[in-house]
Amino acid sequence: MKHLLKMLDLSKEEIIDILNLADQLKYEQKHGIPHKHLQGKTLGMIFEKASTRTRVSFEAGMYQLGGYPLFLSSSELQIGRGEPVEDTARVLSRYIDGIMIRTYEQKEVENLAEFGNIPIINGLTDFAHPCQVLADLMTIREYKNRLEGLKVCYIGDGNNMANSLTVGCLKVGMDITLACPQGYEPDQQVLDFAAEFDGFSLVTSPQDAATGADVLITDVWASMGQEGESEKRREAFAGFQINDEICALAKSDAMVMHCLPAHREEEITAKVLEKHAAEIFDEAENRLHVQKAVMVKLMKG
Ligand code: CP
Ligand code: NVA
């Protein structure tokens, strides 16, 4: 594994390896056991979109690993004035040891990987959010002690989260059913991948998707960059909400997860979010541990 660009690139073994190392690093951090695997290394973090969790967890994680996190806002880089990402990649490769990037187009992340010669980590594009899905899998395994055979239900937009979750769950042997409004399905590349798996279904009824689920997951109706469509989406997504009625259809011990930020009373009710705050905030915490594992795998010489 040279980069983390999207879940489609990872094998089941690579995913499980990352989760195992993340568990170990979490244990070490909680017990004050030093784990400075990246002493002397620098991670550049390019943000073309807002972030709370991704920015702070990468920054704190790099510090805990003994390395240096360098925050690079695209508006202050020459990228923001049109310098091609291909040139940026070749320049940064000479200064630093890895790049985390959050941007719009997946192609930009793939180009960074192609033109640079340092590891590239996708911190969210319109197509994928692999760091989040690795943290989600880590959290599910913590709560359920296994992944294989569990039934995941995703309700909402066929966005970056839906794309990465579908691929990640299927690769590790989970079943996943997505309930998306018509016209808001996951990316065709993901649907083509998923079509090979018996454990995959795409439906339009949130109720059908939730029935018998071990894990219920949702995400915002309008992602970053889609703010202009908020009103139209509010209509299209009415009913695509995790609420008490949906929870009642899932297993009685079902987890509820959300990558955050959440829009209460849109994709999830405040009541359900608070009831499942333990797993939702563990999920947010695990971004730190899983990304530390990814950085160690990619950047530790
Ligand atoms: N879940 C997530 O990626 O959060 P941020 O947008 O705050 O980084
Ligand atoms: N789908 C959301 C996820 C935010 C972490 C977005 O892209 O804005």
PDB file of C-alpha atoms in Angstrom, residues 85-297:
ATOM      1  CA  VAL A  85      -1.659  19.998  -8.686  1.00  0.00           C
ATOM      2  CA  GLU A  86       0.895  18.071 -10.771  1.00  0.00           C
ATOM      3  CA  ASP A  87       3.498  20.781 -10.101  1.00  0.00           C
ATOM      4  CA  THR A  88       2.508  21.182  -6.461  1.00  0.00           C
ATOM      5  CA  ALA A  89       2.968  17.424  -5.989  1.00  0.00           C
ATOM      6  CA  ARG A  90       6.461  17.440  -7.477  1.00  0.00           C
ATOM      7  CA  VAL A  91       7.523  20.408  -5.360  1.00  0.00           C
ATOM      8  CA  LEU A  92       6.066  19.197  -2.048  1.00  0.00           C
ATOM      9  CA  SER A  93       7.622  15.751  -2.622  1.00  0.00           C
ATOM     10  CA  ARG A  94      11.023  17.413  -2.196  1.00  0.00           C
ATOM     11  CA  TYR A  95      10.178  18.991   1.161  1.00  0.00           C
ATOM     12  CA  ILE A  96       7.888  16.691   3.093  1.00  0.00           C
ATOM     13  CA  ASP A  97       7.141  13.003   3.667  1.00  0.00           C
ATOM     14  CA  GLY A  98       3.407  12.721   3.029  1.00  0.00           C
ATOM     15  CA  ILE A  99       0.342  14.712   2.001  1.00  0.00           C
ATOM     16  CA  MET A 100      -3.203  14.567   3.310  1.00  0.00           C
ATOM     17  CA  ILE A 101      -5.599  16.381   1.001  1.00  0.00           C
ATOM     18  CA  ARG A 102      -9.285  17.306   1.267  1.00  0.00           C
ATOM     19  CA  THR A 103     -10.690  18.528  -2.019  1.00  0.00           C
ATOM     20  CA  TYR A 104     -13.522  18.217  -4.541  1.00  0.00           C
ATOM     21  CA  GLU A 105     -12.429  16.034  -7.429  1.00  0.00           C
ATOM     22  CA  GLN A 106     -11.063  12.547  -6.893  1.00  0.00           C
ATOM     23  CA  LYS A 107      -8.920  13.119 -10.000  1.00  0.00           C
ATOM     24  CA  GLU A 108      -6.939  15.780  -8.131  1.00  0.00           C
ATOM     25  CA  VAL A 109      -5.983  13.281  -5.427  1.00  0.00           C
ATOM     26  CA  GLU A 110      -5.115  10.613  -7.998  1.00  0.00           C
ATOM     27  CA  ASN A 111      -2.956  13.169  -9.862  1.00  0.00           C
ATOM     28  CA  LEU A 112      -1.080  14.093  -6.693  1.00  0.00           C
ATOM     29  CA  ALA A 113      -0.276  10.405  -6.227  1.00  0.00           C
ATOM     30  CA  GLU A 114       0.780  10.011  -9.841  1.00  0.00           C
ATOM     31  CA  PHE A 115       3.049  13.039 -10.044  1.00  0.00           C
ATOM     32  CA  GLY A 116       4.501  13.164  -6.542  1.00  0.00           C
ATOM     33  CA  ASN A 117       6.670  10.477  -5.010  1.00  0.00           C
ATOM     34  CA  ILE A 118       5.409  10.603  -1.430  1.00  0.00           C
ATOM     35  CA  PRO A 119       2.344   8.918   0.114  1.00  0.00           C
ATOM     36  CA  ILE A 120      -0.990  10.683  -0.509  1.00  0.00           C
ATOM     37  CA  ILE A 121      -3.922  10.323   1.892  1.00  0.00           C
ATOM     38  CA  ASN A 122      -7.439  11.243   0.803  1.00  0.00           C
ATOM     39  CA  GLY A 123      -9.010  13.300   3.593  1.00  0.00           C
ATOM     40  CA  LEU A 124     -12.317  13.489   1.670  1.00  0.00           C
ATOM     41  CA  THR A 125     -13.291  14.151  -1.926  1.00  0.00           C
ATOM     42  CA  ASP A 126     -16.722  14.296  -3.530  1.00  0.00           C
ATOM     43  CA  PHE A 127     -16.189  10.613  -4.378  1.00  0.00           C
ATOM     44  CA  ALA A 128     -14.624   9.110  -1.267  1.00  0.00           C
ATOM     45  CA  HIS A 129     -13.954   9.412   2.451  1.00  0.00           C
ATOM     46  CA  PRO A 130     -11.729   6.413   3.208  1.00  0.00           C
ATOM     47  CA  CYS A 131     -10.343   7.699   6.537  1.00  0.00           C
ATOM     48  CA  GLN A 132     -13.868   8.009   7.897  1.00  0.00           C
ATOM     49  CA  VAL A 133     -14.885   4.549   6.764  1.00  0.00           C
ATOM     50  CA  LEU A 134     -11.781   2.966   8.300  1.00  0.00           C
ATOM     51  CA  ALA A 135     -12.725   4.680  11.586  1.00  0.00           C
ATOM     52  CA  ASP A 136     -16.289   3.416  11.184  1.00  0.00           C
ATOM     53  CA  LEU A 137     -15.102  -0.172  10.686  1.00  0.00           C
ATOM     54  CA  MET A 138     -12.793   0.159  13.702  1.00  0.00           C
ATOM     55  CA  THR A 139     -15.702   1.384  15.828  1.00  0.00           C
ATOM     56  CA  ILE A 140     -18.090  -1.326  14.670  1.00  0.00           C
ATOM     57  CA  ARG A 141     -15.478  -3.976  15.472  1.00  0.00           C
ATOM     58  CA  GLU A 142     -14.957  -2.464  18.941  1.00  0.00           C
ATOM     59  CA  TYR A 143     -18.674  -2.642  19.727  1.00  0.00           C
ATOM     60  CA  LYS A 144     -19.558  -5.911  17.997  1.00  0.00           C
ATOM     61  CA  ASN A 145     -16.228  -7.794  18.272  1.00  0.00           C
ATOM     62  CA  ARG A 146     -16.464  -8.787  14.619  1.00  0.00           C
ATOM     63  CA  LEU A 147     -17.227  -7.410  11.182  1.00  0.00           C
ATOM     64  CA  GLU A 148     -17.974 -10.420   9.016  1.00  0.00           C
ATOM     65  CA  GLY A 149     -21.663 -11.209   8.660  1.00  0.00           C
ATOM     66  CA  LEU A 150     -22.958  -7.983  10.203  1.00  0.00           C
ATOM     67  CA  LYS A 151     -25.745  -6.145   8.409  1.00  0.00           C
ATOM     68  CA  VAL A 152     -25.175  -2.451   7.783  1.00  0.00           C
ATOM     69  CA  CYS A 153     -27.942  -0.108   6.690  1.00  0.00           C
ATOM     70  CA  TYR A 154     -27.108   3.295   5.185  1.00  0.00           C
ATOM     71  CA  ILE A 155     -29.940   5.769   4.750  1.00  0.00           C
ATOM     72  CA  GLY A 156     -29.526   8.941   2.696  1.00  0.00           C
ATOM     73  CA  ASP A 157     -27.408  10.428  -0.057  1.00  0.00           C
ATOM     74  CA  GLY A 158     -25.311   8.235  -2.330  1.00  0.00           C
ATOM     75  CA  ASN A 159     -22.344  10.493  -1.590  1.00  0.00           C
ATOM     76  CA  ASN A 160     -18.671  10.088  -0.648  1.00  0.00           C
ATOM     77  CA  MET A 161     -19.651   8.314   2.595  1.00  0.00           C
ATOM     78  CA  ALA A 162     -22.070   5.960   0.859  1.00  0.00           C
ATOM     79  CA  ASN A 163     -19.458   5.145  -1.797  1.00  0.00           C
ATOM     80  CA  SER A 164     -16.669   4.385   0.665  1.00  0.00           C
ATOM     81  CA  LEU A 165     -18.886   2.604   3.151  1.00  0.00           C
ATOM     82  CA  THR A 166     -20.303   0.298   0.499  1.00  0.00           C
ATOM     83  CA  VAL A 167     -16.872  -0.740  -0.702  1.00  0.00           C
ATOM     84  CA  GLY A 168     -15.357  -0.982   2.793  1.00  0.00           C
ATOM     85  CA  CYS A 169     -18.195  -3.077   4.240  1.00  0.00           C
ATOM     86  CA  LEU A 170     -18.333  -5.477   1.304  1.00  0.00           C
ATOM     87  CA  LYS A 171     -14.548  -5.942   1.270  1.00  0.00           C
ATOM     88  CA  VAL A 172     -14.479  -7.050   4.911  1.00  0.00           C
ATOM     89  CA  GLY A 173     -17.421  -9.430   4.510  1.00  0.00           C
ATOM     90  CA  MET A 174     -20.301  -7.354   5.830  1.00  0.00           C
ATOM     91  CA  ASP A 175     -23.681  -6.983   4.149  1.00  0.00           C
ATOM     92  CA  ILE A 176     -24.832  -3.478   3.278  1.00  0.00           C
ATOM     93  CA  THR A 177     -28.190  -2.157   2.152  1.00  0.00           C
ATOM     94  CA  LEU A 178     -28.475   1.449   1.055  1.00  0.00           C
ATOM     95  CA  ALA A 179     -31.724   3.373   0.952  1.00  0.00           C
ATOM     96  CA  CYS A 180     -31.311   6.376  -1.350  1.00  0.00           C
ATOM     97  CA  PRO A 181     -33.926   8.549  -3.021  1.00  0.00           C
ATOM     98  CA  GLN A 182     -34.157   8.036  -6.772  1.00  0.00           C
ATOM     99  CA  GLY A 183     -31.504  10.122  -8.509  1.00  0.00           C
ATOM    100  CA  TYR A 184     -29.195  10.137  -5.470  1.00  0.00           C
ATOM    101  CA  GLU A 185     -27.601   6.700  -5.823  1.00  0.00           C
ATOM    102  CA  PRO A 186     -23.882   5.972  -5.210  1.00  0.00           C
ATOM    103  CA  ASP A 187     -21.296   6.371  -7.978  1.00  0.00           C
ATOM    104  CA  GLN A 188     -21.527   3.933 -10.907  1.00  0.00           C
ATOM    105  CA  GLN A 189     -17.985   2.664 -10.209  1.00  0.00           C
ATOM    106  CA  VAL A 190     -19.146   1.641  -6.726  1.00  0.00           C
ATOM    107  CA  LEU A 191     -22.369   0.085  -8.022  1.00  0.00           C
ATOM    108  CA  ASP A 192     -20.359  -1.967 -10.528  1.00  0.00           C
ATOM    109  CA  PHE A 193     -18.050  -3.182  -7.734  1.00  0.00           C
ATOM    110  CA  ALA A 194     -20.974  -3.944  -5.416  1.00  0.00           C
ATOM    111  CA  ALA A 195     -22.929  -5.841  -8.075  1.00  0.00           C
ATOM    112  CA  GLU A 196     -20.534  -8.791  -7.558  1.00  0.00           C
ATOM    113  CA  PHE A 197     -21.645  -9.227  -3.920  1.00  0.00           C
ATOM    114  CA  ASP A 198     -24.784 -11.046  -2.715  1.00  0.00           C
ATOM    115  CA  GLY A 199     -24.662  -8.950   0.457  1.00  0.00           C
ATOM    116  CA  PHE A 200     -25.319  -5.676  -1.393  1.00  0.00           C
ATOM    117  CA  SER A 201     -28.736  -4.099  -1.971  1.00  0.00           C
ATOM    118  CA  LEU A 202     -29.834  -0.668  -3.094  1.00  0.00           C
ATOM    119  CA  VAL A 203     -33.442   0.224  -2.256  1.00  0.00           C
ATOM    120  CA  THR A 204     -35.610   3.325  -2.010  1.00  0.00           C
ATOM    121  CA  SER A 205     -37.356   2.376   1.258  1.00  0.00           C
ATOM    122  CA  PRO A 206     -35.503   3.333   4.463  1.00  0.00           C
ATOM    123  CA  GLN A 207     -37.810   0.924   6.329  1.00  0.00           C
ATOM    124  CA  ASP A 208     -36.795  -2.037   4.154  1.00  0.00           C
ATOM    125  CA  ALA A 209     -33.112  -1.148   4.562  1.00  0.00           C
ATOM    126  CA  ALA A 210     -33.311  -0.824   8.342  1.00  0.00           C
ATOM    127  CA  THR A 211     -35.142  -4.061   9.033  1.00  0.00           C
ATOM    128  CA  GLY A 212     -32.898  -6.453  10.952  1.00  0.00           C
ATOM    129  CA  ALA A 213     -29.811  -4.206  10.701  1.00  0.00           C
ATOM    130  CA  ASP A 214     -26.903  -4.403  13.167  1.00  0.00           C
ATOM    131  CA  VAL A 215     -25.686  -0.912  12.294  1.00  0.00           C
ATOM    132  CA  LEU A 216     -27.626   2.135  11.053  1.00  0.00           C
ATOM    133  CA  ILE A 217     -25.612   4.873   9.354  1.00  0.00           C
ATOM    134  CA  THR A 218     -26.524   8.172   7.766  1.00  0.00           C
ATOM    135  CA  ASP A 219     -24.891  11.383   6.535  1.00  0.00           C
ATOM    136  CA  VAL A 220     -25.949  14.908   5.612  1.00  0.00           C
ATOM    137  CA  TRP A 221     -28.447  15.451   2.789  1.00  0.00           C
ATOM    138  CA  ALA A 222     -26.266  18.172   1.241  1.00  0.00           C
ATOM    139  CA  SER A 223     -22.510  17.703   1.319  1.00  0.00           C
ATOM    140  CA  MET A 224     -19.843  20.389   1.215  1.00  0.00           C
ATOM    141  CA  GLY A 225     -20.047  22.098  -2.158  1.00  0.00           C
ATOM    142  CA  GLN A 226     -23.781  21.307  -2.538  1.00  0.00           C
ATOM    143  CA  GLU A 227     -25.056  24.083  -0.297  1.00  0.00           C
ATOM    144  CA  GLY A 228     -26.902  25.642  -3.260  1.00  0.00           C
ATOM    145  CA  GLU A 229     -29.018  22.473  -3.599  1.00  0.00           C
ATOM    146  CA  SER A 230     -30.040  22.384   0.061  1.00  0.00           C
ATOM    147  CA  GLU A 231     -33.671  23.262  -0.509  1.00  0.00           C
ATOM    148  CA  LYS A 232     -34.187  20.853  -3.386  1.00  0.00           C
ATOM    149  CA  ARG A 233     -32.470  18.130  -1.398  1.00  0.00           C
ATOM    150  CA  ARG A 234     -34.580  18.755   1.692  1.00  0.00           C
ATOM    151  CA  GLU A 235     -37.612  17.806  -0.409  1.00  0.00           C
ATOM    152  CA  ALA A 236     -35.969  14.827  -2.097  1.00  0.00           C
ATOM    153  CA  PHE A 237     -34.697  13.395   1.205  1.00  0.00           C
ATOM    154  CA  ALA A 238     -37.831  13.853   3.324  1.00  0.00           C
ATOM    155  CA  GLY A 239     -38.326  10.552   5.174  1.00  0.00           C
ATOM    156  CA  PHE A 240     -34.695   9.470   4.720  1.00  0.00           C
ATOM    157  CA  GLN A 241     -34.041   9.983   8.403  1.00  0.00           C
ATOM    158  CA  ILE A 242     -32.800   7.827  11.270  1.00  0.00           C
ATOM    159  CA  ASN A 243     -35.489   8.259  13.925  1.00  0.00           C
ATOM    160  CA  ASP A 244     -37.188   6.128  16.574  1.00  0.00           C
ATOM    161  CA  GLU A 245     -39.404   4.372  14.019  1.00  0.00           C
ATOM    162  CA  ILE A 246     -36.406   3.372  11.894  1.00  0.00           C
ATOM    163  CA  CYS A 247     -34.450   2.254  14.973  1.00  0.00           C
ATOM    164  CA  ALA A 248     -37.369   0.069  16.042  1.00  0.00           C
ATOM    165  CA  LEU A 249     -37.020  -1.922  12.807  1.00  0.00           C
ATOM    166  CA  ALA A 250     -33.312  -2.642  13.359  1.00  0.00           C
ATOM    167  CA  LYS A 251     -31.958  -5.225  15.841  1.00  0.00           C
ATOM    168  CA  SER A 252     -32.586  -4.233  19.441  1.00  0.00           C
ATOM    169  CA  ASP A 253     -28.837  -3.772  20.021  1.00  0.00           C
ATOM    170  CA  ALA A 254     -28.194  -1.959  16.742  1.00  0.00           C
ATOM    171  CA  MET A 255     -25.537   0.755  16.663  1.00  0.00           C
ATOM    172  CA  VAL A 256     -26.267   4.166  15.142  1.00  0.00           C
ATOM    173  CA  MET A 257     -23.381   5.990  13.481  1.00  0.00           C
ATOM    174  CA  HIS A 258     -22.808   9.363  11.867  1.00  0.00           C
ATOM    175  CA  CYS A 259     -19.523  10.757  10.533  1.00  0.00           C
ATOM    176  CA  LEU A 260     -20.524  14.253  11.713  1.00  0.00           C
ATOM    177  CA  PRO A 261     -21.232  17.118  11.407  1.00  0.00           C
ATOM    178  CA  ALA A 262     -24.904  16.156  11.857  1.00  0.00           C
ATOM    179  CA  HIS A 263     -27.964  18.160  10.883  1.00  0.00           C
ATOM    180  CA  ARG A 264     -30.450  17.361  13.629  1.00  0.00           C
ATOM    181  CA  GLU A 265     -34.022  16.700  12.488  1.00  0.00           C
ATOM    182  CA  GLU A 266     -32.825  16.286   8.901  1.00  0.00           C
ATOM    183  CA  GLU A 267     -30.942  12.992   8.400  1.00  0.00           C
ATOM    184  CA  ILE A 268     -31.097  12.069  12.125  1.00  0.00           C
ATOM    185  CA  THR A 269     -33.270  13.181  15.016  1.00  0.00           C
ATOM    186  CA  ALA A 270     -31.636  14.874  17.999  1.00  0.00           C
ATOM    187  CA  LYS A 271     -33.149  12.163  20.204  1.00  0.00           C
ATOM    188  CA  VAL A 272     -31.531   9.270  18.335  1.00  0.00           C
ATOM    189  CA  LEU A 273     -28.215  11.105  18.090  1.00  0.00           C
ATOM    190  CA  GLU A 274     -28.109  11.679  21.838  1.00  0.00           C
ATOM    191  CA  LYS A 275     -29.194   8.127  22.614  1.00  0.00           C
ATOM    192  CA  HIS A 276     -26.301   6.824  20.504  1.00  0.00           C
ATOM    193  CA  ALA A 277     -23.796   9.542  21.410  1.00  0.00           C
ATOM    194  CA  ALA A 278     -21.416   6.943  22.894  1.00  0.00           C
ATOM    195  CA  GLU A 279     -20.778   5.181  19.605  1.00  0.00           C
ATOM    196  CA  ILE A 280     -21.002   8.338  17.482  1.00  0.00           C
ATOM    197  CA  PHE A 281     -18.296  10.111  19.468  1.00  0.00           C
ATOM    198  CA  ASP A 282     -16.180   6.947  19.724  1.00  0.00           C
ATOM    199  CA  GLU A 283     -16.450   6.911  15.935  1.00  0.00           C
ATOM    200  CA  ALA A 284     -15.145  10.493  15.845  1.00  0.00           C
ATOM    201  CA  GLU A 285     -12.337   9.621  18.276  1.00  0.00           C
ATOM    202  CA  ASN A 286     -11.294   6.634  16.212  1.00  0.00           C
ATOM    203  CA  ARG A 287     -10.446   8.936  13.305  1.00  0.00           C
ATOM    204  CA  LEU A 288      -7.365   9.815  15.347  1.00  0.00           C
ATOM    205  CA  HIS A 289      -6.258   6.249  15.946  1.00  0.00           C
ATOM    206  CA  VAL A 290      -7.000   4.871  12.497  1.00  0.00           C
ATOM    207  CA  GLN A 291      -5.288   7.780  10.729  1.00  0.00           C
ATOM    208  CA  LYS A 292      -2.230   7.337  12.927  1.00  0.00           C
ATOM    209  CA  ALA A 293      -2.189   3.720  11.755  1.00  0.00           C
ATOM    210  CA  VAL A 294      -2.494   4.811   8.115  1.00  0.00           C
ATOM    211  CA  MET A 295       0.351   7.320   8.516  1.00  0.00           C
ATOM    212  CA  VAL A 296       2.604   4.735  10.170  1.00  0.00           C
ATOM    213  CA  LYS A 297       1.868   2.190   7.411  1.00  0.00           C
TER     214      LYS A 297
END
